[in-house]
Amino acid sequence: MPRFLHTADWQIGRYFNRFDTDNSSALADARYGAIERLAQLAVEHNCDAVLVAGDVFDAQAVSDRCIRRTFNATSGFKGPWVMLPGNHDAALAESVWTRARRINAVPNNVHLALQSGVIELPQQKIAVLAAPLTQRHTYDDLTAPFDSISTPPQWLRVGLAHGSVQGVLAEDIDATNPIAADRSASAALDYLALGDWHGLKQINERTWYSGTPEPERFRNNQPGFALLVTVSEPGALPEVEALETARYHWHQWQEKLVVETDIDELLKRLDELPESSVLDLKLEGSITLADEQRLADALSRAEARYRSVTYDRSRLLLAPTEEDLAGLQASGYVGDVLEQLQTRQSGAEAQTARDALAILANLLLEAREEKHP
């Protein structure tokens, strides 16, 4: 019973410039770990092959070390790997693929689908119909030749392509590298393995996007999986199972804080995240000085615990209660300053006023505690 692993969009060599150096390095390194997990999954599930539907590399100019590490990471699975060039690593006359061959980095069990046609896997009786991108963008459907390509009888016909299924994805996504939505039927494919969409997505019973095995952005489209595909015999419908591969899980929250229970719920959710989280938090609303301290403490703990925590508090106002202000025991000039900082939490000075209000409040609280320990 033929079985293979479908994966895509490894984006090896991707930079994460929005993060600090430590987090950027860890997130980039996790992509090599994803390949190792794919190899392990292929062994565990007795796969006949691993099919990679494009964008193995994030760019043509990745280093030789990056290329070698990529192919080294496949060593855990000794069966055939079939790798297809995508729009980020197109099969140009001189490309990352030609360089990989020149430096002898490609293992014997890795098949590079650099030309349109069929890669035959005789031992597995799988014919891989490949539609590699030979330039970054094309306006022709490179899978169209699949309809007329013949393959050995009683072999699986598996298509491998990278692009946008027409009429299914958003209009601004399917403008280039088009793929007909009915290609699996018109070409009599047992399965069509696609890359380019970075999330898990089923097009029809025989056509799937696997998504990227390691998330790299804040988008809720089910990244972090590979697809285990089992076809009992040629012509049978494939059984497709999503296998989790992600090392890090990305979360983007937009929270509005109005009442005290809002911050209670936020801090509870923050505390329940797995340690492998990458969190981007945007806050708005208003909080008291006491809740400001609770929030600051919670964010400080989260930064130390999780892979990465970034947050935007530019729309979160400090709104001291009468009890807050009374507790600060601020009068005269200091009291006037507190009042002015409260009113300036908007416009160009908003962040400065907010920070100054928090600092002044903390200083007053510390001074009070020193007097009355």
mmCIF file of C-alpha atoms in Angstrom:
data_model
loop_
_atom_site.group_PDB
_atom_site.id
_atom_site.type_symbol
_atom_site.label_atom_id
_atom_site.label_comp_id
_atom_site.label_asym_id
_atom_site.label_seq_id
_atom_site.Cartn_x
_atom_site.Cartn_y
_atom_site.Cartn_z
ATOM 1 C CA MET A 1 0.000 0.000 0.000
ATOM 2 C CA PRO A 2 1.908 3.115 -1.221
ATOM 3 C CA ARG A 3 2.358 5.829 1.370
ATOM 4 C CA PHE A 4 4.286 9.085 1.182
ATOM 5 C CA LEU A 5 4.810 12.318 3.075
ATOM 6 C CA HIS A 6 3.785 15.593 1.436
ATOM 7 C CA THR A 7 5.517 18.766 2.616
ATOM 8 C CA ALA A 8 6.406 22.176 1.168
ATOM 9 C CA ASP A 9 7.612 25.704 1.849
ATOM 10 C CA TRP A 10 10.547 24.946 4.119
ATOM 11 C CA GLN A 11 11.941 28.453 3.364
ATOM 12 C CA ILE A 12 15.405 27.473 4.593
ATOM 13 C CA GLY A 13 17.608 30.525 5.074
ATOM 14 C CA ARG A 14 14.736 32.818 6.009
ATOM 15 C CA TYR A 15 15.626 35.859 8.126
ATOM 16 C CA PHE A 16 13.456 37.032 11.013
ATOM 17 C CA ASN A 17 14.482 40.675 11.187
ATOM 18 C CA ARG A 18 11.574 41.757 13.379
ATOM 19 C CA PHE A 19 13.053 39.770 16.294
ATOM 20 C CA ASP A 20 16.213 40.259 18.318
ATOM 21 C CA THR A 21 19.312 38.252 17.433
ATOM 22 C CA ASP A 22 18.740 35.365 19.848
ATOM 23 C CA ASN A 23 15.136 34.799 18.821
ATOM 24 C CA SER A 24 15.869 35.282 15.122
ATOM 25 C CA SER A 25 18.616 32.655 15.249
ATOM 26 C CA ALA A 26 16.430 30.191 17.149
ATOM 27 C CA LEU A 27 13.524 30.570 14.715
ATOM 28 C CA ALA A 28 15.800 30.164 11.698
ATOM 29 C CA ASP A 29 17.474 27.105 13.220
ATOM 30 C CA ALA A 30 14.084 25.518 13.918
ATOM 31 C CA ARG A 31 13.567 25.111 10.175
ATOM 32 C CA TYR A 32 16.401 22.579 10.019
ATOM 33 C CA GLY A 33 14.819 20.782 12.952
ATOM 34 C CA ALA A 34 11.584 20.573 10.959
ATOM 35 C CA ILE A 35 13.374 18.631 8.212
ATOM 36 C CA GLU A 36 14.748 16.216 10.791
ATOM 37 C CA ARG A 37 11.230 15.709 12.168
ATOM 38 C CA LEU A 38 9.933 15.039 8.647
ATOM 39 C CA ALA A 39 12.594 12.362 8.201
ATOM 40 C CA GLN A 40 11.646 10.830 11.539
ATOM 41 C CA LEU A 41 7.938 10.829 10.639
ATOM 42 C CA ALA A 42 8.681 9.197 7.291
ATOM 43 C CA VAL A 43 10.467 6.373 9.109
ATOM 44 C CA GLU A 44 7.829 6.009 11.830
ATOM 45 C CA HIS A 45 5.012 5.738 9.281
ATOM 46 C CA ASN A 46 6.893 3.472 6.853
ATOM 47 C CA CYS A 47 6.705 5.986 4.022
ATOM 48 C CA ASP A 48 7.830 5.102 0.525
ATOM 49 C CA ALA A 49 8.929 8.668 -0.266
ATOM 50 C CA VAL A 50 8.915 12.300 0.832
ATOM 51 C CA LEU A 51 7.634 14.853 -1.705
ATOM 52 C CA VAL A 52 8.593 18.520 -1.251
ATOM 53 C CA ALA A 53 6.347 20.856 -3.263
ATOM 54 C CA GLY A 54 8.627 23.839 -3.702
ATOM 55 C CA ASP A 55 10.391 26.615 -1.807
ATOM 56 C CA VAL A 56 12.878 24.376 -0.065
ATOM 57 C CA PHE A 57 15.053 27.485 0.154
ATOM 58 C CA ASP A 58 13.907 31.024 0.909
ATOM 59 C CA ALA A 59 16.270 32.595 -1.624
ATOM 60 C CA GLN A 60 18.816 31.726 -4.294
ATOM 61 C CA ALA A 61 21.656 33.370 -2.389
ATOM 62 C CA VAL A 62 21.662 31.193 0.730
ATOM 63 C CA SER A 63 25.129 30.151 1.898
ATOM 64 C CA ASP A 64 26.845 26.877 1.020
ATOM 65 C CA ARG A 65 26.643 25.988 4.719
ATOM 66 C CA CYS A 66 22.882 26.487 4.595
ATOM 67 C CA ILE A 67 22.621 24.204 1.563
ATOM 68 C CA ARG A 68 24.692 21.461 3.187
ATOM 69 C CA ARG A 69 22.767 21.655 6.465
ATOM 70 C CA THR A 70 19.495 21.291 4.565
ATOM 71 C CA PHE A 71 20.493 18.094 2.806
ATOM 72 C CA ASN A 72 22.237 16.744 5.909
ATOM 73 C CA ALA A 73 18.951 17.131 7.811
ATOM 74 C CA THR A 74 17.268 14.645 5.437
ATOM 75 C CA SER A 75 19.642 11.821 6.437
ATOM 76 C CA GLY A 76 17.232 10.242 8.918
ATOM 77 C CA PHE A 77 15.090 8.882 6.059
ATOM 78 C CA LYS A 78 16.994 6.794 3.525
ATOM 79 C CA GLY A 79 14.138 6.447 1.058
ATOM 80 C CA PRO A 80 13.634 8.811 -1.893
ATOM 81 C CA TRP A 81 13.060 12.529 -1.441
ATOM 82 C CA VAL A 82 11.721 14.474 -4.430
ATOM 83 C CA MET A 83 12.338 18.235 -4.243
ATOM 84 C CA LEU A 84 10.647 20.741 -6.532
ATOM 85 C CA PRO A 85 11.829 24.337 -7.141
ATOM 86 C CA GLY A 86 9.264 26.981 -6.193
ATOM 87 C CA ASN A 87 9.075 30.738 -6.710
ATOM 88 C CA HIS A 88 11.713 31.479 -4.042
ATOM 89 C CA ASP A 89 14.191 28.902 -5.369
ATOM 90 C CA ALA A 90 13.232 28.652 -9.050
ATOM 91 C CA ALA A 91 15.304 26.406 -11.329
ATOM 92 C CA LEU A 92 17.183 29.192 -13.075
ATOM 93 C CA ALA A 93 20.133 28.462 -15.353
ATOM 94 C CA GLU A 94 22.298 29.252 -12.341
ATOM 95 C CA SER A 95 20.462 28.652 -9.086
ATOM 96 C CA VAL A 96 20.734 27.341 -5.565
ATOM 97 C CA TRP A 97 20.093 23.889 -7.074
ATOM 98 C CA THR A 98 22.965 24.017 -9.558
ATOM 99 C CA ARG A 99 25.204 25.237 -6.749
ATOM 100 C CA ALA A 100 24.046 22.373 -4.512
ATOM 101 C CA ARG A 101 25.102 19.908 -7.190
ATOM 102 C CA ARG A 102 28.365 21.708 -7.840
ATOM 103 C CA ILE A 103 29.408 21.430 -4.190
ATOM 104 C CA ASN A 104 28.264 17.769 -4.097
ATOM 105 C CA ALA A 105 25.740 18.448 -1.346
ATOM 106 C CA VAL A 106 22.860 16.424 -2.819
ATOM 107 C CA PRO A 107 22.604 12.842 -1.465
ATOM 108 C CA ASN A 108 21.955 10.001 -3.899
ATOM 109 C CA ASN A 109 18.442 9.425 -2.550
ATOM 110 C CA VAL A 110 17.365 13.025 -3.204
ATOM 111 C CA HIS A 111 15.810 13.636 -6.636
ATOM 112 C CA LEU A 112 15.784 17.245 -7.858
ATOM 113 C CA ALA A 113 12.841 17.942 -10.153
ATOM 114 C CA LEU A 114 14.514 20.750 -12.103
ATOM 115 C CA GLN A 115 12.713 20.035 -15.367
ATOM 116 C CA SER A 116 9.086 19.451 -16.224
ATOM 117 C CA GLY A 117 8.336 15.773 -16.647
ATOM 118 C CA VAL A 118 8.242 12.541 -14.695
ATOM 119 C CA ILE A 119 10.499 11.304 -11.931
ATOM 120 C CA GLU A 120 10.039 7.550 -11.686
ATOM 121 C CA LEU A 121 10.445 5.732 -8.400
ATOM 122 C CA PRO A 122 10.460 2.119 -9.645
ATOM 123 C CA GLN A 123 10.822 0.370 -6.298
ATOM 124 C CA GLN A 124 7.827 2.294 -4.916
ATOM 125 C CA LYS A 125 5.879 2.215 -8.237
ATOM 126 C CA ILE A 126 5.240 5.952 -7.950
ATOM 127 C CA ALA A 127 5.433 8.293 -10.934
ATOM 128 C CA VAL A 128 5.920 11.896 -9.812
ATOM 129 C CA LEU A 129 4.713 14.368 -12.435
ATOM 130 C CA ALA A 130 6.718 17.508 -11.707
ATOM 131 C CA ALA A 131 5.979 21.128 -12.659
ATOM 132 C CA PRO A 132 9.000 23.097 -11.399
ATOM 133 C CA LEU A 133 9.116 26.856 -11.635
ATOM 134 C CA THR A 134 11.993 27.929 -13.867
ATOM 135 C CA GLN A 135 11.395 31.598 -13.075
ATOM 136 C CA ARG A 136 9.901 33.346 -10.064
ATOM 137 C CA HIS A 137 6.593 34.189 -11.752
ATOM 138 C CA THR A 138 4.739 32.714 -14.683
ATOM 139 C CA TYR A 139 1.250 33.299 -16.011
ATOM 140 C CA ASP A 140 0.922 29.860 -17.607
ATOM 141 C CA ASP A 141 -0.342 26.780 -15.800
ATOM 142 C CA LEU A 142 2.743 24.584 -15.659
ATOM 143 C CA THR A 143 0.634 21.584 -14.637
ATOM 144 C CA ALA A 144 -1.228 21.570 -17.986
ATOM 145 C CA PRO A 145 1.203 19.011 -19.539
ATOM 146 C CA PHE A 146 0.193 16.522 -16.835
ATOM 147 C CA ASP A 147 -2.953 15.795 -18.862
ATOM 148 C CA SER A 148 -0.938 14.244 -21.708
ATOM 149 C CA ILE A 149 1.958 12.640 -19.800
ATOM 150 C CA SER A 150 1.878 8.841 -19.783
ATOM 151 C CA THR A 151 3.202 6.803 -16.864
ATOM 152 C CA PRO A 152 3.762 3.066 -16.326
ATOM 153 C CA PRO A 153 0.536 1.111 -15.812
ATOM 154 C CA GLN A 154 -0.426 0.232 -12.239
ATOM 155 C CA TRP A 155 1.827 2.953 -10.860
ATOM 156 C CA LEU A 156 0.556 5.834 -8.761
ATOM 157 C CA ARG A 157 0.334 9.124 -10.636
ATOM 158 C CA VAL A 158 1.270 11.895 -8.193
ATOM 159 C CA GLY A 159 1.490 15.527 -9.285
ATOM 160 C CA LEU A 160 3.968 17.911 -7.644
ATOM 161 C CA ALA A 161 3.534 21.654 -8.206
ATOM 162 C CA HIS A 162 3.976 25.080 -6.630
ATOM 163 C CA GLY A 163 1.500 27.872 -7.229
ATOM 164 C CA SER A 164 -2.030 29.173 -6.729
ATOM 165 C CA VAL A 165 -5.142 27.148 -7.434
ATOM 166 C CA GLN A 166 -7.393 29.413 -9.453
ATOM 167 C CA GLY A 167 -10.661 30.589 -7.967
ATOM 168 C CA VAL A 168 -9.930 29.156 -4.519
ATOM 169 C CA LEU A 169 -7.363 31.419 -2.868
ATOM 170 C CA ALA A 170 -7.710 35.181 -2.515
ATOM 171 C CA GLU A 171 -7.599 37.115 -5.799
ATOM 172 C CA ASP A 172 -4.373 38.895 -4.881
ATOM 173 C CA ILE A 173 -2.734 35.503 -4.255
ATOM 174 C CA ASP A 174 -3.661 33.608 -7.425
ATOM 175 C CA ALA A 175 -2.440 36.253 -9.905
ATOM 176 C CA THR A 176 0.751 34.345 -10.814
ATOM 177 C CA ASN A 177 1.853 30.706 -11.069
ATOM 178 C CA PRO A 178 -1.736 29.519 -11.714
ATOM 179 C CA ILE A 179 -2.909 25.929 -11.261
ATOM 180 C CA ALA A 180 -6.274 24.678 -12.532
ATOM 181 C CA ALA A 181 -8.594 23.614 -9.731
ATOM 182 C CA ASP A 182 -9.580 20.443 -11.624
ATOM 183 C CA ARG A 183 -6.048 19.357 -12.552
ATOM 184 C CA SER A 184 -6.136 16.154 -10.514
ATOM 185 C CA ALA A 185 -9.210 15.023 -12.486
ATOM 186 C CA SER A 186 -8.095 16.161 -15.949
ATOM 187 C CA ALA A 187 -4.678 14.502 -15.533
ATOM 188 C CA ALA A 188 -6.041 11.362 -13.815
ATOM 189 C CA LEU A 189 -3.830 11.969 -10.805
ATOM 190 C CA ASP A 190 -4.129 9.865 -7.699
ATOM 191 C CA TYR A 191 -2.924 12.878 -5.715
ATOM 192 C CA LEU A 192 -1.727 16.426 -6.412
ATOM 193 C CA ALA A 193 0.780 17.729 -3.843
ATOM 194 C CA LEU A 194 0.937 21.525 -3.797
ATOM 195 C CA GLY A 195 3.104 24.185 -2.237
ATOM 196 C CA ASP A 196 3.026 28.009 -2.020
ATOM 197 C CA TRP A 197 0.114 28.457 0.415
ATOM 198 C CA HIS A 198 1.795 28.294 3.827
ATOM 199 C CA GLY A 199 -1.140 26.719 5.631
ATOM 200 C CA LEU A 200 -2.836 23.336 5.531
ATOM 201 C CA LYS A 201 -5.626 23.436 2.939
ATOM 202 C CA GLN A 202 -7.696 20.869 1.068
ATOM 203 C CA ILE A 203 -8.767 21.811 -2.456
ATOM 204 C CA ASN A 204 -10.587 18.565 -3.261
ATOM 205 C CA GLU A 205 -10.327 14.864 -2.427
ATOM 206 C CA ARG A 206 -7.072 14.497 -4.368
ATOM 207 C CA THR A 207 -5.546 17.969 -4.125
ATOM 208 C CA TRP A 208 -3.974 19.462 -0.994
ATOM 209 C CA TYR A 209 -1.618 22.146 0.234
ATOM 210 C CA SER A 210 0.507 20.824 3.092
ATOM 211 C CA GLY A 211 1.603 24.250 4.310
ATOM 212 C CA THR A 212 4.953 25.005 5.886
ATOM 213 C CA PRO A 213 6.201 22.522 8.513
ATOM 214 C CA GLU A 214 7.478 25.338 10.743
ATOM 215 C CA PRO A 215 5.414 28.550 11.079
ATOM 216 C CA GLU A 216 7.139 31.789 10.181
ATOM 217 C CA ARG A 217 4.446 34.429 10.464
ATOM 218 C CA PHE A 218 1.353 35.418 12.432
ATOM 219 C CA ARG A 219 -1.360 33.989 10.227
ATOM 220 C CA ASN A 220 -4.178 31.730 11.336
ATOM 221 C CA ASN A 221 -4.115 29.301 8.396
ATOM 222 C CA GLN A 222 -2.975 26.075 10.072
ATOM 223 C CA PRO A 223 0.780 26.040 9.477
ATOM 224 C CA GLY A 224 3.081 23.524 11.128
ATOM 225 C CA PHE A 225 1.982 20.261 9.502
ATOM 226 C CA ALA A 226 2.977 17.651 6.934
ATOM 227 C CA LEU A 227 0.510 15.352 5.198
ATOM 228 C CA LEU A 228 0.710 11.568 5.386
ATOM 229 C CA VAL A 229 -0.879 10.283 2.176
ATOM 230 C CA THR A 230 -1.883 6.652 1.730
ATOM 231 C CA VAL A 231 -3.347 5.294 -1.540
ATOM 232 C CA SER A 232 -4.390 1.658 -1.431
ATOM 233 C CA GLU A 233 -4.082 1.223 -5.206
ATOM 234 C CA PRO A 234 -4.016 3.342 -8.366
ATOM 235 C CA GLY A 235 -7.364 5.062 -8.787
ATOM 236 C CA ALA A 236 -8.393 4.738 -5.134
ATOM 237 C CA LEU A 237 -9.118 7.875 -3.147
ATOM 238 C CA PRO A 238 -6.185 8.898 -0.969
ATOM 239 C CA GLU A 239 -6.346 8.825 2.803
ATOM 240 C CA VAL A 240 -4.775 12.039 4.096
ATOM 241 C CA GLU A 241 -3.672 12.590 7.679
ATOM 242 C CA ALA A 242 -2.170 15.819 9.037
ATOM 243 C CA LEU A 243 0.917 15.248 11.196
ATOM 244 C CA GLU A 244 2.100 18.051 13.452
ATOM 245 C CA THR A 245 5.684 19.165 12.819
ATOM 246 C CA ALA A 246 5.993 22.641 14.380
ATOM 247 C CA ARG A 247 8.594 23.399 17.035
ATOM 248 C CA TYR A 248 7.257 26.901 17.725
ATOM 249 C CA HIS A 249 3.652 28.088 17.816
ATOM 250 C CA TRP A 250 2.875 31.646 16.794
ATOM 251 C CA HIS A 251 0.062 33.615 18.440
ATOM 252 C CA GLN A 252 -1.177 37.113 17.675
ATOM 253 C CA TRP A 253 -3.653 38.566 20.143
ATOM 254 C CA GLN A 254 -5.568 41.826 20.028
ATOM 255 C CA GLU A 255 -7.040 42.549 23.439
ATOM 256 C CA LYS A 256 -9.271 45.347 24.660
ATOM 257 C CA LEU A 257 -9.125 45.941 28.401
ATOM 258 C CA VAL A 258 -12.138 47.710 29.879
ATOM 259 C CA VAL A 259 -12.919 46.147 33.238
ATOM 260 C CA GLU A 260 -10.774 44.336 35.764
ATOM 261 C CA THR A 261 -11.986 40.895 34.651
ATOM 262 C CA ASP A 262 -10.530 41.599 31.196
ATOM 263 C CA ILE A 263 -7.010 41.745 32.566
ATOM 264 C CA ASP A 264 -7.697 38.740 34.788
ATOM 265 C CA GLU A 265 -8.603 36.714 31.706
ATOM 266 C CA LEU A 266 -5.609 38.025 29.735
ATOM 267 C CA LEU A 267 -3.134 37.098 32.469
ATOM 268 C CA LYS A 268 -4.702 33.638 32.752
ATOM 269 C CA ARG A 269 -4.339 33.018 29.015
ATOM 270 C CA LEU A 270 -0.807 34.375 29.083
ATOM 271 C CA ASP A 271 0.162 31.979 31.837
ATOM 272 C CA GLU A 272 -1.292 28.957 30.000
ATOM 273 C CA LEU A 273 0.738 29.287 26.786
ATOM 274 C CA PRO A 274 3.275 26.549 25.984
ATOM 275 C CA GLU A 275 6.916 27.532 26.418
ATOM 276 C CA SER A 276 7.482 27.206 22.667
ATOM 277 C CA SER A 277 5.228 30.206 21.989
ATOM 278 C CA VAL A 278 5.978 33.223 19.834
ATOM 279 C CA LEU A 279 3.521 35.904 20.944
ATOM 280 C CA ASP A 280 2.631 39.253 19.444
ATOM 281 C CA LEU A 281 0.268 41.186 21.703
ATOM 282 C CA LYS A 282 -1.617 44.373 20.861
ATOM 283 C CA LEU A 283 -3.453 46.086 23.708
ATOM 284 C CA GLU A 284 -6.021 48.854 23.846
ATOM 285 C CA GLY A 285 -8.449 50.243 26.395
ATOM 286 C CA SER A 286 -7.559 51.496 29.864
ATOM 287 C CA ILE A 287 -6.235 50.069 33.099
ATOM 288 C CA THR A 288 -5.685 51.260 36.627
ATOM 289 C CA LEU A 289 -2.272 51.769 38.172
ATOM 290 C CA ALA A 290 -2.626 48.566 40.155
ATOM 291 C CA ASP A 291 -3.469 46.582 37.025
ATOM 292 C CA GLU A 292 -0.629 48.303 35.187
ATOM 293 C CA GLN A 293 1.781 46.784 37.703
ATOM 294 C CA ARG A 294 0.147 43.366 37.362
ATOM 295 C CA LEU A 295 0.422 43.567 33.588
ATOM 296 C CA ALA A 296 4.047 44.701 33.651
ATOM 297 C CA ASP A 297 4.999 41.837 35.967
ATOM 298 C CA ALA A 298 3.167 39.282 33.803
ATOM 299 C CA LEU A 299 4.820 40.506 30.592
ATOM 300 C CA SER A 300 8.232 40.408 32.253
ATOM 301 C CA ARG A 301 7.681 36.778 33.291
ATOM 302 C CA ALA A 302 6.404 35.894 29.823
ATOM 303 C CA GLU A 303 9.466 37.390 28.138
ATOM 304 C CA ALA A 304 11.677 35.148 30.239
ATOM 305 C CA ARG A 305 9.556 32.033 29.734
ATOM 306 C CA TYR A 306 8.510 31.996 26.065
ATOM 307 C CA ARG A 307 10.529 31.971 22.842
ATOM 308 C CA SER A 308 9.518 35.525 21.984
ATOM 309 C CA VAL A 309 7.069 38.097 23.345
ATOM 310 C CA THR A 310 6.497 41.437 21.633
ATOM 311 C CA TYR A 311 3.739 43.843 22.574
ATOM 312 C CA ASP A 312 2.251 47.167 21.584
ATOM 313 C CA ARG A 313 0.677 49.222 24.376
ATOM 314 C CA SER A 314 0.403 52.476 22.455
ATOM 315 C CA ARG A 315 -3.420 52.374 22.589
ATOM 316 C CA LEU A 316 -3.644 51.314 26.237
ATOM 317 C CA LEU A 317 -4.342 54.235 28.556
ATOM 318 C CA LEU A 318 -3.436 54.490 32.213
ATOM 319 C CA ALA A 319 -6.546 55.550 34.084
ATOM 320 C CA PRO A 320 -5.728 55.938 37.795
ATOM 321 C CA THR A 321 -8.758 55.653 40.047
ATOM 322 C CA GLU A 322 -9.400 58.035 42.902
ATOM 323 C CA GLU A 323 -8.109 55.313 45.192
ATOM 324 C CA ASP A 324 -4.921 55.049 43.067
ATOM 325 C CA LEU A 325 -4.286 58.773 43.321
ATOM 326 C CA ALA A 326 -5.115 58.887 47.018
ATOM 327 C CA GLY A 327 -2.744 56.014 47.581
ATOM 328 C CA LEU A 328 0.046 57.914 45.850
ATOM 329 C CA GLN A 329 -0.400 60.726 48.362
ATOM 330 C CA ALA A 330 0.499 63.236 45.675
ATOM 331 C CA SER A 331 -0.369 66.882 46.252
ATOM 332 C CA GLY A 332 0.696 70.289 45.050
ATOM 333 C CA TYR A 333 2.997 70.351 42.040
ATOM 334 C CA VAL A 334 3.334 66.549 41.859
ATOM 335 C CA GLY A 335 -0.430 66.159 41.880
ATOM 336 C CA ASP A 336 -0.701 68.675 39.047
ATOM 337 C CA VAL A 337 1.896 66.753 37.022
ATOM 338 C CA LEU A 338 -0.029 63.508 37.471
ATOM 339 C CA GLU A 339 -3.190 65.179 36.256
ATOM 340 C CA GLN A 340 -1.454 66.656 33.204
ATOM 341 C CA LEU A 341 0.117 63.312 32.269
ATOM 342 C CA GLN A 342 -3.312 61.688 32.404
ATOM 343 C CA THR A 343 -4.743 64.193 29.940
ATOM 344 C CA ARG A 344 -1.798 63.895 27.518
ATOM 345 C CA GLN A 345 -2.280 60.191 26.730
ATOM 346 C CA SER A 346 -3.227 60.878 23.145
ATOM 347 C CA GLY A 347 -1.574 62.244 20.038
ATOM 348 C CA ALA A 348 2.158 62.411 19.453
ATOM 349 C CA GLU A 349 3.014 62.564 23.169
ATOM 350 C CA ALA A 350 0.835 59.602 24.165
ATOM 351 C CA GLN A 351 3.553 57.018 24.738
ATOM 352 C CA THR A 352 5.840 59.478 26.512
ATOM 353 C CA ALA A 353 3.014 60.633 28.799
ATOM 354 C CA ARG A 354 1.986 57.058 29.532
ATOM 355 C CA ASP A 355 5.524 55.988 30.387
ATOM 356 C CA ALA A 356 6.083 59.083 32.517
ATOM 357 C CA LEU A 357 2.837 58.513 34.391
ATOM 358 C CA ALA A 358 3.793 54.913 35.149
ATOM 359 C CA ILE A 359 7.307 55.887 36.258
ATOM 360 C CA LEU A 360 6.077 58.718 38.472
ATOM 361 C CA ALA A 361 3.408 56.496 40.014
ATOM 362 C CA ASN A 362 5.966 53.789 40.777
ATOM 363 C CA LEU A 363 8.352 56.320 42.323
ATOM 364 C CA LEU A 364 5.594 57.660 44.536
ATOM 365 C CA LEU A 365 4.607 54.139 45.594
ATOM 366 C CA GLU A 366 8.236 53.292 46.424
ATOM 367 C CA ALA A 367 8.588 56.506 48.428
ATOM 368 C CA ARG A 368 5.415 55.705 50.348
ATOM 369 C CA GLU A 369 6.612 52.187 51.125
ATOM 370 C CA GLU A 370 9.953 53.506 52.373
ATOM 371 C CA LYS A 371 8.134 55.809 54.787
ATOM 372 C CA HIS A 372 5.676 53.145 55.861
ATOM 373 C CA PRO A 373 7.387 49.761 55.409
#
